[in-house]
Amino acid sequence: MEQQKRYGHFDDQHREYVITDPQTPWPWINYLGNEDFFSLISNTAGGYSFYKDAKFRRITRYRYNNVPMDNGGRYFYIKDGDTVWNPGWKPCKTPLDFYECRHGMSYTRITGRKNDVEASVLFFVPLKKWAEVQKLTLKNESNGVKTLKLFSFEEWCLWNAATDMENFQRNFSTGEVEIEGSTIYHKTEYRERRNHYAFYHVNSPIQGFDTDRETFVGLYNEFADPQAVMEGKPRNSHAHGWSPIASHYIEVTLQPGESKDFVFLLGYIENEQNEKFEAPQVINKQKAHALIAELDTTEKVDKAFAELCEYWDALLNIYKVKTGNDKLDRMVNIWNQYQCMVTFNFSRSASFFESGIGRGMGFRDSNQDLVGFVHQIPSRARQRIIDIASTQFPDGGCYHQYQPLTKRGNNDIGGGFNDDPCWLIFGTVAYIKETGDFSILDEMVPFDNQPGSEVTLFEHLKISMDHVINNLGPHMLPLIGRADWNDCLNLNCFSWDPNESFQTTENVSEGTKAESLMIAGLFVVTGKDYVALCQKIGKADEAARMQKAIDAMIEAVKKHGWDGEWYLRAYDFYGRKIGSNECEEAKIFIESQGWCTMAEIGAEEGMVAKSLDSCKKYLECEHGMVLNNPAFTKYIYEYGEISSYPEGYKENAGIFCHNNPWIVCAEAVLGHGNRAFEVYRRTCPSYLEDISEIHRTEPYVYPQMIAGKDAPTHGEAKNSWLTGTAAWTLLSITQAILGIIPTLDGLKIDPCLPSAWKGFTVSRRYRGAVYNITVDNSAGAEYGVKEITVNGKTQAGTIIPPAPAGETFEVKVVMG
Ligand code: BGC
């Protein structure tokens, strides 16, 4: 393919992506914050901040689907004579002499230069702090004195991001602020039930301020030309209702060569109910003062930034690969792991595609996300598993989503997605394989968060398995419920009413015959893990009971789930085949191929190999594997949302990146190293940097979907960042291809490589010990370990048993 324009480049040494043209094909964003306080920031400083929950504790306002798309954010306006400009180019869009945005690990640095003034802003959320730091450095690079007028800008959200955008008859009258020195406090609704406020501070005296948006911007002006800035005169406005904002005004004089730092701080504070006020109507600012005092000098901020960098150094030191292929190494060592942390934190709630209003944490999503993250901070993964399991129902079903702030199941969406319970096993077993911490199984965990209903986590796993067994259909295959992994395959929803939501409408669940082959495969894969777990903890009877159920499922798939060249996808409500050669459209689907092959169902009969050949033949295209083929060309009332999408988009034959790594893993099951890597490479963002104009989303993170071969915009990605693709691709490359696999019994080494690779090294911390692994593939094999030595001693088999923490092992692996 012809080389296209690039918008930046990777700087691997600093673990940054450097954007050099602000007009990227779509806002290319980053996330700040690791726990509690979070921000989204685009390459032009757009985006917003929130505390824990993007819906219920939104701190700054953001308007979705705006014109232009990315509008609103934390903006610095610099007025230098008659020229007004922003370091991030937007919103004024004054052409800059230099522009650069460096997205790094939980920080972003945006630098602009205009008329010999450089403005560089470092944005980050210090560890364990509820605040976003914006360290602005202004430098005079001219030979004369520069006198500049600097305006900062943030727009407050009235906390609940949903009602903030709709309940205007109330909102326009509630806004309240306080101003004290260089700090602007946002205290809307603090007078009543809220015990939290926010503030925007700068560590220098100010010569003016504004807190009322209309006064600052002007009713007929825009962020691009706020009246106060254009006239170089703050209004010192005090917001009463309407839209409170925070803007500082600072006059800056710089000698030739001189530079000055300003530390801006956007903070969030919670107070005890009885300590809310220091005087009638005056908020208690003690905690705010204390937080400001921790970050009010360049030195303190630089120290906090160094701590953040050390934190990421430590996290990314846990797993490091060297293959000699930069595109691959930077994904595995930096960006894919980073994206896993972000998806772990946010599930599918807040991105430039997810509004932060609609969805909380997904049950299945979070269980998958933690698999990409568990090696980094296992204690947080552990807590997450407990939180997720606490939203389960006593029959093993579960809420499909829960709100991060309350940790309560989300009633708007409810339950009934029959794959969900299996994922709890998937997540929990991955945690134990990584940590060896079997004690998690003894944790007492409630149902639906009801105190008094607690049973052990193991019991939750058991009822999860049972939920599948207790909900089998006429072919003894799992009933699908509202949907399985594919939220849009709604086989029990018969809707002709455009006002109904597919996913929450379940018109006919009684008497359904709709069964899922995807759940069947998932049940076998997770079931095998469950059985191994039971054996490990001395529950032989339970292991035997479940093995029988797995064997029966395997038989049912072989008997009723095989179409001749591939696995069927499902049976519909009436018991008719879906994903069969007999079907008019959508004859083959990827999900059941992925799961039934990973489960190795019918391997001896050649089903696994045939299924993968069919994937290559019917699903693969230049940009990855599509979800189904051929695409649906019309709405099918019995199938629901899947057929509502135009051909090639989303679940209707889009390249759903999440399930491509399933095929990678399946190819590895057969030892097909060349194929496994080929499938991996097609959707890997760093390999797509040269087609940014087609691909459009960030070249450093995975999108959820790339338009499939039937789409007019084939190759165009959407929904970047928050996708199960992150965890799954990391799993597929680190475990299926590189073959460094945590198991219940220790670290297994079993690579499956492209034959052209001569070898690679991995350094990996596992259960506290460090393994420096060198794989020698001078034999040019795709699969097969000939010999493993550990500290010079030959190792029998491929599993290295767990070693005492703190030890280091030199592991040499010879393939062939
Ligand atoms: C959801 C996943 C789902 C996938 C496929 C995503 O938007 O978050 O839970 O598996 O779509 O429908």
Coordinates of N, CA and C in Angstrom, one line a residue, residues 131 240 296 364 553 640 727:
A131 N -6.3 15.2 41.9 CA -6.1 16.4 41.2 C -5.4 16.2 39.9
H240 N -23.6 33.2 39.1 CA -24.8 32.8 39.9 C -25.7 32.1 39.0
D296 N 2.4 23.0 45.2 CA 2.3 24.4 44.8 C 3.7 25.0 44.3
R364 N -18.9 -9.1 31.9 CA -17.9 -9.9 31.1 C -16.7 -9.0 30.7
M553 N -20.9 -31.6 26.8 CA -21.0 -30.4 25.9 C -20.2 -30.6 24.6
G640 N -32.2 -9.6 15.5 CA -32.1 -8.4 16.3 C -31.0 -7.4 15.8
A727 N -6.9 -6.5 26.3 CA -6.4 -7.7 27.1 C -6.2 -8.9 26.2

